Amino acid sequence: MTLPLKLKYIAALLALVFALSLASCGAQRPVEREFFCMDTLCVLKVYGNSGAADGCEALLTELSRAIDPYSDGAASVFNKTGESDSPDLVGLYALSDEIRKKTGGAFSPALGSVIKLWEAARDTGVLPTGNELENALGAANGRVFSENGILKKENAGTLLDFGAVGKGYAADRAAEYLKENGVASALVSFTSTVAAIGTKPGNEKWRVAVRSPDGKGNAGYIDLEDGQFLSVSGDYERKYSIGGVDYCHILDPETGRPVKNGVRSVVVIGGSGAETDALSTAVFVMGVEKGSEYCEKNGITAIIMTDEGMTFCGNAEKTFVKP
Ligand code: AMP
Ligand code: MG
């Protein structure tokens, strides 16, 4: 059967429109990558550039190896030998030490000796002795310094642990890499730290759910702006109990003991992942009163959750969407 010329033209046009709409449907779907990194699951959702997603995965895998004290990378070598010239480690330590000073020591990147003690307690069910704690704290307070681009330590027992800042730092590096590679819309998630690049197609903001610390669903949602990072520190993350007493994975660097101050979780939103990550941990250590005062004074957008409710700091209430 032969179609009149006009009909042929319309059919061809329809086929083209259909093909275009299929193509745009394809473009609407992000390239997704899921892989284990920084001791957690990393999820990348990247619109429009699968090469950038692959490159980002490779970068994060390499970075994770460098700063994980339990792998064979730079942090682990530093902890064993007392020296490292890895630019990733030297840079992350410098950044972390700045945040340590800014938070009055509530966050510290050199708590490895104390963290190790409590991890052993969690595994054996035996609490550390006062003497063990004192020794571990002494090592944690040892001087770590940079000399001609080489990171060094004075006390052989000082161990770096970037558990409270590494995911945020990695999110910073991932966002930077994706932008440099022409990505205008992406989400990088390490579960407890999330980075937003641009908006979703259709100008829809990246929406992140904030878990309720009592485990009953979500407390609410935050719509992230382009270039924003969100980090959460929660006592539910790696909780354990010894002799019927619950302990959380966040430690007070002053006492060397797990924090028990009524805070259940802290959400921080800001323009740097390393900062939001380290600050969510630091504000958790500070507690509701000191933590909210600190956030207000320093222009930090945060939500501090306890069993009694939520304390909003900075712009947090405006950006919080109730379920
Ligand atoms: P986060 O879940 O980001 O709050 O980080 C908690 C992890 O960081 C813990 O599992 C420890 O490895 C480490 N950590 C615990 N307390 C602190 C602290 N006060 N400062 C720095 N790192 C800490
Ligand atoms: Mg943190």
mmCIF file of C-alpha atoms and ligand atoms in Angstrom:
data_model
loop_
_atom_site.group_PDB
_atom_site.id
_atom_site.type_symbol
_atom_site.label_atom_id
_atom_site.label_comp_id
_atom_site.label_asym_id
_atom_site.label_seq_id
_atom_site.Cartn_x
_atom_site.Cartn_y
_atom_site.Cartn_z
ATOM 1 C CA MET A 1 0.000 0.000 0.000
ATOM 2 C CA THR A 2 1.365 3.394 -0.933
ATOM 3 C CA LEU A 3 0.521 6.396 1.256
ATOM 4 C CA PRO A 4 -0.161 9.816 -0.162
ATOM 5 C CA LEU A 5 2.868 12.091 0.128
ATOM 6 C CA LYS A 6 1.330 14.254 2.919
ATOM 7 C CA LEU A 7 0.527 11.170 5.041
ATOM 8 C CA LYS A 8 4.052 9.815 4.474
ATOM 9 C CA TYR A 9 5.374 13.143 5.672
ATOM 10 C CA ILE A 10 3.186 13.058 8.802
ATOM 11 C CA ALA A 11 4.164 9.434 9.531
ATOM 12 C CA ALA A 12 7.851 10.326 9.189
ATOM 13 C CA LEU A 13 7.371 13.325 11.465
ATOM 14 C CA LEU A 14 5.538 11.228 14.072
ATOM 15 C CA ALA A 15 8.305 8.618 13.961
ATOM 16 C CA LEU A 16 10.849 11.365 14.527
ATOM 17 C CA VAL A 17 8.869 12.873 17.427
ATOM 18 C CA PHE A 18 8.530 9.417 18.963
ATOM 19 C CA ALA A 19 12.258 8.789 18.556
ATOM 20 C CA LEU A 20 13.056 12.158 20.096
ATOM 21 C CA SER A 21 10.750 11.547 23.034
ATOM 22 C CA LEU A 22 12.386 8.147 23.582
ATOM 23 C CA ALA A 23 15.784 9.803 23.418
ATOM 24 C CA SER A 24 14.741 12.439 25.939
ATOM 25 C CA CYS A 25 13.250 9.691 28.171
ATOM 26 C CA GLY A 26 16.694 8.055 28.085
ATOM 27 C CA ALA A 27 18.362 11.344 28.946
ATOM 28 C CA GLN A 28 15.955 11.770 31.865
ATOM 29 C CA ARG A 29 17.223 8.627 33.515
ATOM 30 C CA PRO A 30 20.439 9.060 35.515
ATOM 31 C CA VAL A 31 23.458 6.820 35.139
ATOM 32 C CA GLU A 32 23.669 4.985 38.479
ATOM 33 C CA ARG A 33 26.679 3.461 40.157
ATOM 34 C CA GLU A 34 26.665 1.629 43.496
ATOM 35 C CA PHE A 35 29.882 0.495 45.114
ATOM 36 C CA PHE A 36 31.451 -0.046 48.522
ATOM 37 C CA CYS A 37 33.644 2.878 49.497
ATOM 38 C CA MET A 38 34.651 4.773 52.658
ATOM 39 C CA ASP A 39 33.364 1.845 54.732
ATOM 40 C CA THR A 40 29.834 2.278 53.393
ATOM 41 C CA LEU A 41 27.691 2.038 50.248
ATOM 42 C CA CYS A 42 28.293 4.896 47.818
ATOM 43 C CA VAL A 43 25.556 5.690 45.293
ATOM 44 C CA LEU A 44 26.165 8.017 42.334
ATOM 45 C CA LYS A 45 23.265 9.318 40.250
ATOM 46 C CA VAL A 46 24.626 11.261 37.323
ATOM 47 C CA TYR A 47 22.534 12.798 34.560
ATOM 48 C CA GLY A 48 23.970 12.850 31.085
ATOM 49 C CA ASN A 49 27.577 11.633 31.348
ATOM 50 C CA SER A 50 28.334 7.979 32.066
ATOM 51 C CA GLY A 51 32.064 8.556 31.548
ATOM 52 C CA ALA A 52 32.058 11.029 34.435
ATOM 53 C CA ALA A 53 30.282 8.490 36.669
ATOM 54 C CA ASP A 54 32.981 5.902 35.910
ATOM 55 C CA GLY A 55 35.770 8.417 36.515
ATOM 56 C CA CYS A 56 34.164 9.494 39.772
ATOM 57 C CA GLU A 57 33.884 5.890 40.970
ATOM 58 C CA ALA A 58 37.582 5.329 40.219
ATOM 59 C CA LEU A 59 38.555 8.534 42.046
ATOM 60 C CA LEU A 60 36.501 7.640 45.140
ATOM 61 C CA THR A 61 37.823 4.078 45.252
ATOM 62 C CA GLU A 62 41.393 5.387 45.171
ATOM 63 C CA LEU A 63 40.662 8.048 47.813
ATOM 64 C CA SER A 64 38.940 5.527 50.045
ATOM 65 C CA ARG A 65 42.047 3.330 49.983
ATOM 66 C CA ALA A 66 44.276 6.294 50.843
ATOM 67 C CA ILE A 67 42.357 7.480 53.885
ATOM 68 C CA ASP A 68 41.043 4.201 55.316
ATOM 69 C CA PRO A 69 43.286 3.328 58.278
ATOM 70 C CA TYR A 70 42.398 -0.353 57.932
ATOM 71 C CA SER A 71 43.479 -0.780 54.289
ATOM 72 C CA ASP A 72 47.026 -0.734 52.905
ATOM 73 C CA GLY A 73 46.803 2.941 51.883
ATOM 74 C CA ALA A 74 48.459 6.127 53.113
ATOM 75 C CA ALA A 75 46.562 6.472 56.438
ATOM 76 C CA SER A 76 47.353 2.915 57.410
ATOM 77 C CA VAL A 77 51.036 3.360 56.446
ATOM 78 C CA PHE A 78 51.148 6.611 58.456
ATOM 79 C CA ASN A 79 49.649 4.914 61.508
ATOM 80 C CA LYS A 80 52.265 2.139 61.302
ATOM 81 C CA THR A 81 55.380 4.073 60.289
ATOM 82 C CA GLY A 82 54.665 7.631 61.472
ATOM 83 C CA GLU A 83 55.209 9.232 58.053
ATOM 84 C CA SER A 84 53.330 9.891 54.837
ATOM 85 C CA ASP A 85 53.855 12.086 51.798
ATOM 86 C CA SER A 86 50.436 11.311 50.305
ATOM 87 C CA PRO A 87 48.912 14.646 49.176
ATOM 88 C CA ASP A 88 45.435 13.226 49.929
ATOM 89 C CA LEU A 89 46.413 12.436 53.511
ATOM 90 C CA VAL A 90 48.423 15.625 54.101
ATOM 91 C CA GLY A 91 45.521 17.718 52.708
ATOM 92 C CA LEU A 92 42.784 15.915 54.608
ATOM 93 C CA TYR A 93 44.727 16.066 57.865
ATOM 94 C CA ALA A 94 45.310 19.835 57.477
ATOM 95 C CA LEU A 95 41.627 20.428 56.765
ATOM 96 C CA SER A 96 40.561 18.186 59.659
ATOM 97 C CA ASP A 97 42.946 19.834 62.093
ATOM 98 C CA GLU A 98 41.436 23.238 61.172
ATOM 99 C CA ILE A 99 37.982 21.905 62.027
ATOM 100 C CA ARG A 100 39.342 20.409 65.269
ATOM 101 C CA LYS A 101 40.511 23.860 66.310
ATOM 102 C CA LYS A 102 37.262 25.546 65.205
ATOM 103 C CA THR A 103 35.172 23.079 67.227
ATOM 104 C CA GLY A 104 37.270 23.428 70.369
ATOM 105 C CA GLY A 105 38.388 19.799 69.974
ATOM 106 C CA ALA A 106 34.875 18.256 69.852
ATOM 107 C CA PHE A 107 35.957 16.745 66.532
ATOM 108 C CA SER A 108 39.437 15.248 66.273
ATOM 109 C CA PRO A 109 41.040 13.295 63.379
ATOM 110 C CA ALA A 110 43.600 11.674 65.707
ATOM 111 C CA LEU A 111 41.278 9.667 67.959
ATOM 112 C CA GLY A 112 42.288 6.299 66.436
ATOM 113 C CA SER A 113 43.841 4.925 69.645
ATOM 114 C CA VAL A 114 40.644 5.627 71.618
ATOM 115 C CA ILE A 115 38.354 4.394 68.818
ATOM 116 C CA LYS A 116 40.326 1.121 68.704
ATOM 117 C CA LEU A 117 39.801 0.630 72.437
ATOM 118 C CA TRP A 118 36.017 1.004 72.174
ATOM 119 C CA GLU A 119 35.836 -1.168 69.069
ATOM 120 C CA ALA A 120 37.616 -3.894 71.046
ATOM 121 C CA ALA A 121 35.134 -3.366 73.912
ATOM 122 C CA ARG A 122 32.225 -3.738 71.477
ATOM 123 C CA ASP A 123 33.713 -7.003 70.148
ATOM 124 C CA THR A 124 34.690 -8.534 73.500
ATOM 125 C CA GLY A 125 31.984 -7.078 75.752
ATOM 126 C CA VAL A 126 34.695 -5.943 78.194
ATOM 127 C CA LEU A 127 34.952 -2.211 78.986
ATOM 128 C CA PRO A 128 38.396 -0.536 78.803
ATOM 129 C CA THR A 129 40.134 0.143 82.118
ATOM 130 C CA GLY A 130 40.847 3.681 83.314
ATOM 131 C CA ASN A 131 44.527 3.081 82.658
ATOM 132 C CA GLU A 132 43.934 1.934 79.085
ATOM 133 C CA LEU A 133 41.754 4.958 78.448
ATOM 134 C CA GLU A 134 44.352 7.313 79.875
ATOM 135 C CA ASN A 135 47.088 5.861 77.660
ATOM 136 C CA ALA A 136 44.890 5.980 74.563
ATOM 137 C CA LEU A 137 43.929 9.586 75.270
ATOM 138 C CA GLY A 138 47.594 10.510 75.752
ATOM 139 C CA ALA A 139 48.371 9.074 72.296
ATOM 140 C CA ALA A 140 45.363 10.853 70.770
ATOM 141 C CA ASN A 141 46.706 14.156 72.042
ATOM 142 C CA GLY A 142 50.167 13.594 70.546
ATOM 143 C CA ARG A 143 51.426 16.164 68.047
ATOM 144 C CA VAL A 144 50.884 15.483 64.338
ATOM 145 C CA PHE A 145 52.570 17.916 61.983
ATOM 146 C CA SER A 146 53.591 18.546 58.386
ATOM 147 C CA GLU A 147 57.239 19.128 57.393
ATOM 148 C CA ASN A 148 58.127 19.806 53.741
ATOM 149 C CA GLY A 149 54.933 18.094 52.599
ATOM 150 C CA ILE A 150 55.482 15.055 54.829
ATOM 151 C CA LEU A 151 53.032 14.272 57.632
ATOM 152 C CA LYS A 152 54.736 13.132 60.834
ATOM 153 C CA LYS A 153 53.833 12.296 64.452
ATOM 154 C CA GLU A 154 55.695 12.668 67.717
ATOM 155 C CA ASN A 155 53.991 9.851 69.596
ATOM 156 C CA ALA A 156 54.159 6.459 67.856
ATOM 157 C CA GLY A 157 50.791 5.550 69.431
ATOM 158 C CA THR A 158 48.890 8.393 67.744
ATOM 159 C CA LEU A 159 46.527 6.929 65.139
ATOM 160 C CA LEU A 160 44.595 8.895 62.539
ATOM 161 C CA ASP A 161 40.961 7.944 61.955
ATOM 162 C CA PHE A 162 38.877 9.912 59.453
ATOM 163 C CA GLY A 163 35.615 8.086 60.190
ATOM 164 C CA ALA A 164 33.854 11.353 61.057
ATOM 165 C CA VAL A 165 35.055 13.441 58.089
ATOM 166 C CA GLY A 166 36.163 11.097 55.305
ATOM 167 C CA LYS A 167 32.777 10.626 53.620
ATOM 168 C CA GLY A 168 32.236 14.369 53.558
ATOM 169 C CA TYR A 169 35.703 14.979 52.149
ATOM 170 C CA ALA A 170 35.083 12.305 49.508
ATOM 171 C CA ALA A 171 31.736 13.953 48.659
ATOM 172 C CA ASP A 172 33.584 17.265 48.155
ATOM 173 C CA ARG A 173 36.081 15.630 45.815
ATOM 174 C CA ALA A 174 33.335 13.782 43.916
ATOM 175 C CA ALA A 175 31.264 16.958 43.418
ATOM 176 C CA GLU A 176 34.345 18.834 42.244
ATOM 177 C CA TYR A 177 35.251 16.052 39.791
ATOM 178 C CA LEU A 178 31.744 15.771 38.351
ATOM 179 C CA LYS A 179 31.469 19.533 37.828
ATOM 180 C CA GLU A 180 34.903 19.672 36.186
ATOM 181 C CA ASN A 181 33.704 16.967 33.822
ATOM 182 C CA GLY A 182 30.682 18.920 32.688
ATOM 183 C CA VAL A 183 28.034 17.287 34.889
ATOM 184 C CA ALA A 184 25.255 19.742 35.747
ATOM 185 C CA SER A 185 22.960 17.385 37.641
ATOM 186 C CA ALA A 186 24.007 14.631 40.059
ATOM 187 C CA LEU A 187 23.618 13.235 43.542
ATOM 188 C CA VAL A 188 26.496 11.648 45.460
ATOM 189 C CA SER A 189 25.427 9.649 48.501
ATOM 190 C CA PHE A 190 27.456 7.985 51.230
ATOM 191 C CA THR A 191 24.208 7.473 53.213
ATOM 192 C CA SER A 192 25.267 9.710 56.104
ATOM 193 C CA THR A 193 26.644 12.419 53.778
ATOM 194 C CA VAL A 194 24.970 13.503 50.551
ATOM 195 C CA ALA A 195 26.082 16.039 47.922
ATOM 196 C CA ALA A 196 23.739 17.727 45.429
ATOM 197 C CA ILE A 197 24.875 19.062 42.069
ATOM 198 C CA GLY A 198 22.317 21.171 40.220
ATOM 199 C CA THR A 199 18.707 20.043 40.260
ATOM 200 C CA LYS A 200 16.996 17.010 38.802
ATOM 201 C CA PRO A 201 15.740 17.494 35.226
ATOM 202 C CA GLY A 202 12.611 19.632 35.368
ATOM 203 C CA ASN A 203 14.214 21.928 37.943
ATOM 204 C CA GLU A 204 13.195 19.667 40.806
ATOM 205 C CA LYS A 205 15.529 19.923 43.808
ATOM 206 C CA TRP A 206 17.319 16.849 45.139
ATOM 207 C CA ARG A 207 15.213 15.776 48.133
ATOM 208 C CA VAL A 208 16.907 13.930 50.995
ATOM 209 C CA ALA A 209 14.995 12.052 53.695
ATOM 210 C CA VAL A 210 16.060 12.615 57.300
ATOM 211 C CA ARG A 211 15.547 9.502 59.361
ATOM 212 C CA SER A 212 13.748 9.722 62.678
ATOM 213 C CA PRO A 213 16.166 8.612 65.415
ATOM 214 C CA ASP A 214 13.478 6.419 67.020
ATOM 215 C CA GLY A 215 13.520 4.302 63.857
ATOM 216 C CA LYS A 216 9.884 5.117 63.060
ATOM 217 C CA GLY A 217 10.233 6.298 59.480
ATOM 218 C CA ASN A 218 11.392 9.732 58.440
ATOM 219 C CA ALA A 219 11.426 12.849 60.590
ATOM 220 C CA GLY A 220 11.160 14.933 57.410
ATOM 221 C CA TYR A 221 12.914 15.962 54.213
ATOM 222 C CA ILE A 222 15.432 18.552 53.084
ATOM 223 C CA ASP A 223 15.466 19.932 49.551
ATOM 224 C CA LEU A 224 19.113 20.533 48.727
ATOM 225 C CA GLU A 225 20.249 23.488 46.644
ATOM 226 C CA ASP A 226 22.972 23.154 43.996
ATOM 227 C CA GLY A 227 26.328 22.722 45.726
ATOM 228 C CA GLN A 228 24.881 21.833 49.123
ATOM 229 C CA PHE A 229 25.955 18.937 51.316
ATOM 230 C CA LEU A 230 24.011 17.259 54.103
ATOM 231 C CA SER A 231 25.516 15.079 56.825
ATOM 232 C CA VAL A 232 23.892 13.137 59.643
ATOM 233 C CA SER A 233 25.472 11.679 62.767
ATOM 234 C CA GLY A 234 23.110 9.360 64.622
ATOM 235 C CA ASP A 235 23.504 7.266 67.760
ATOM 236 C CA TYR A 236 21.539 4.487 66.022
ATOM 237 C CA GLU A 237 24.273 3.953 63.413
ATOM 238 C CA ARG A 238 26.656 1.605 65.220
ATOM 239 C CA LYS A 239 25.067 1.233 68.632
ATOM 240 C CA TYR A 240 26.134 -1.633 70.928
ATOM 241 C CA SER A 241 25.478 -2.595 74.506
ATOM 242 C CA ILE A 242 27.726 -3.943 77.260
ATOM 243 C CA GLY A 243 26.269 -5.156 80.563
ATOM 244 C CA GLY A 244 22.860 -3.752 79.619
ATOM 245 C CA VAL A 245 24.221 -0.249 78.959
ATOM 246 C CA ASP A 246 23.963 1.244 75.457
ATOM 247 C CA TYR A 247 27.032 2.875 73.900
ATOM 248 C CA CYS A 248 27.254 4.881 70.699
ATOM 249 C CA HIS A 249 30.097 5.186 68.182
ATOM 250 C CA ILE A 250 30.669 8.915 68.761
ATOM 251 C CA LEU A 251 33.308 9.658 71.382
ATOM 252 C CA ASP A 252 33.965 12.722 73.497
ATOM 253 C CA PRO A 253 37.649 13.532 72.786
ATOM 254 C CA GLU A 254 37.946 15.106 76.225
ATOM 255 C CA THR A 255 36.976 12.019 78.223
ATOM 256 C CA GLY A 256 37.648 9.358 75.577
ATOM 257 C CA ARG A 257 34.217 7.878 76.359
ATOM 258 C CA PRO A 258 31.141 7.339 74.162
ATOM 259 C CA VAL A 259 28.872 10.391 74.213
ATOM 260 C CA LYS A 260 25.753 10.142 76.356
ATOM 261 C CA ASN A 261 24.149 13.563 76.466
ATOM 262 C CA GLY A 262 20.620 12.954 75.195
ATOM 263 C CA VAL A 263 21.391 13.806 71.557
ATOM 264 C CA ARG A 264 20.040 11.138 69.190
ATOM 265 C CA SER A 265 21.130 12.654 65.892
ATOM 266 C CA VAL A 266 22.491 15.816 64.298
ATOM 267 C CA VAL A 267 21.914 16.991 60.718
ATOM 268 C CA VAL A 268 24.176 19.694 59.252
ATOM 269 C CA ILE A 269 23.670 21.369 55.868
ATOM 270 C CA GLY A 270 26.345 23.512 54.207
ATOM 271 C CA GLY A 271 28.629 24.188 51.271
ATOM 272 C CA SER A 272 31.454 21.767 52.157
ATOM 273 C CA GLY A 273 31.048 18.041 52.747
ATOM 274 C CA ALA A 274 34.142 17.770 54.961
ATOM 275 C CA GLU A 275 32.682 20.504 57.164
ATOM 276 C CA THR A 276 29.110 19.183 57.347
ATOM 277 C CA ASP A 277 30.441 15.699 58.136
ATOM 278 C CA ALA A 278 32.905 16.770 60.829
ATOM 279 C CA LEU A 279 30.446 19.308 62.263
ATOM 280 C CA SER A 280 27.580 16.828 62.602
ATOM 281 C CA THR A 281 29.917 14.730 64.773
ATOM 282 C CA ALA A 282 31.235 17.756 66.707
ATOM 283 C CA VAL A 283 27.781 19.194 67.446
ATOM 284 C CA PHE A 284 26.682 15.726 68.605
ATOM 285 C CA VAL A 285 29.558 15.784 71.114
ATOM 286 C CA MET A 286 28.709 19.338 72.247
ATOM 287 C CA GLY A 287 25.104 18.438 73.123
ATOM 288 C CA VAL A 288 21.902 20.416 72.596
ATOM 289 C CA GLU A 289 22.716 23.547 74.540
ATOM 290 C CA LYS A 290 26.362 24.110 73.605
ATOM 291 C CA GLY A 291 25.828 22.696 70.118
ATOM 292 C CA SER A 292 22.919 24.993 69.209
ATOM 293 C CA GLU A 293 24.779 27.976 70.660
ATOM 294 C CA TYR A 294 27.845 27.038 68.584
ATOM 295 C CA CYS A 295 25.771 26.686 65.397
ATOM 296 C CA GLU A 296 23.974 30.020 65.881
ATOM 297 C CA LYS A 297 27.235 31.798 66.607
ATOM 298 C CA ASN A 298 28.986 30.335 63.570
ATOM 299 C CA GLY A 299 26.135 30.513 61.030
ATOM 300 C CA ILE A 300 25.748 26.729 60.811
ATOM 301 C CA THR A 301 22.467 25.271 59.520
ATOM 302 C CA ALA A 302 21.708 22.258 61.704
ATOM 303 C CA ILE A 303 19.000 20.175 63.350
ATOM 304 C CA ILE A 304 19.740 18.582 66.719
ATOM 305 C CA MET A 305 17.349 15.733 67.577
ATOM 306 C CA THR A 306 16.662 14.326 71.015
ATOM 307 C CA ASP A 307 13.823 12.154 72.305
ATOM 308 C CA GLU A 308 12.077 15.382 73.295
ATOM 309 C CA GLY A 309 12.119 16.930 69.827
ATOM 310 C CA MET A 310 14.140 18.937 67.337
ATOM 311 C CA THR A 311 16.215 22.081 67.789
ATOM 312 C CA PHE A 312 16.596 24.021 64.544
ATOM 313 C CA CYS A 313 19.683 26.211 64.086
ATOM 314 C CA GLY A 314 20.354 28.807 61.388
ATOM 315 C CA ASN A 315 18.068 28.360 58.361
ATOM 316 C CA ALA A 316 17.229 24.728 59.112
ATOM 317 C CA GLU A 317 13.539 25.199 59.905
ATOM 318 C CA LYS A 318 12.913 26.997 56.596
ATOM 319 C CA THR A 319 14.402 24.168 54.560
ATOM 320 C CA PHE A 320 12.779 21.349 56.554
ATOM 321 C CA VAL A 321 9.790 19.664 54.917
ATOM 322 C CA LYS A 322 7.530 17.706 57.294
ATOM 323 C CA PRO A 323 6.471 14.238 56.122
HETATM 324 P P1 AMP B 1 30.043 10.175 62.250
HETATM 325 O O1 AMP B 1 29.147 8.991 62.068
HETATM 326 O O2 AMP B 1 30.304 10.961 61.008
HETATM 327 O O3 AMP B 1 29.597 11.054 63.350
HETATM 328 O O4 AMP B 1 31.493 9.620 62.612
HETATM 329 C C1 AMP B 1 31.692 8.747 63.677
HETATM 330 C C2 AMP B 1 32.965 7.974 63.481
HETATM 331 O O5 AMP B 1 34.069 8.877 63.592
HETATM 332 C C3 AMP B 1 33.189 6.925 64.555
HETATM 333 O O6 AMP B 1 32.792 5.644 64.086
HETATM 334 C C4 AMP B 1 34.679 7.023 64.835
HETATM 335 O O7 AMP B 1 35.400 6.257 63.878
HETATM 336 C C5 AMP B 1 34.986 8.473 64.604
HETATM 337 N N1 AMP B 1 34.739 9.361 65.761
HETATM 338 C C6 AMP B 1 33.978 9.142 66.878
HETATM 339 N N2 AMP B 1 33.963 10.245 67.658
HETATM 340 C C7 AMP B 1 34.699 11.173 67.037
HETATM 341 C C8 AMP B 1 35.068 12.527 67.338
HETATM 342 N N3 AMP B 1 34.621 13.142 68.440
HETATM 343 N N4 AMP B 1 35.866 13.169 66.457
HETATM 344 C C9 AMP B 1 36.321 12.564 65.342
HETATM 345 N N5 AMP B 1 36.035 11.300 65.011
HETATM 346 C C10 AMP B 1 35.230 10.607 65.829
HETATM 347 MG MG MG B 2 30.665 13.033 60.699
#
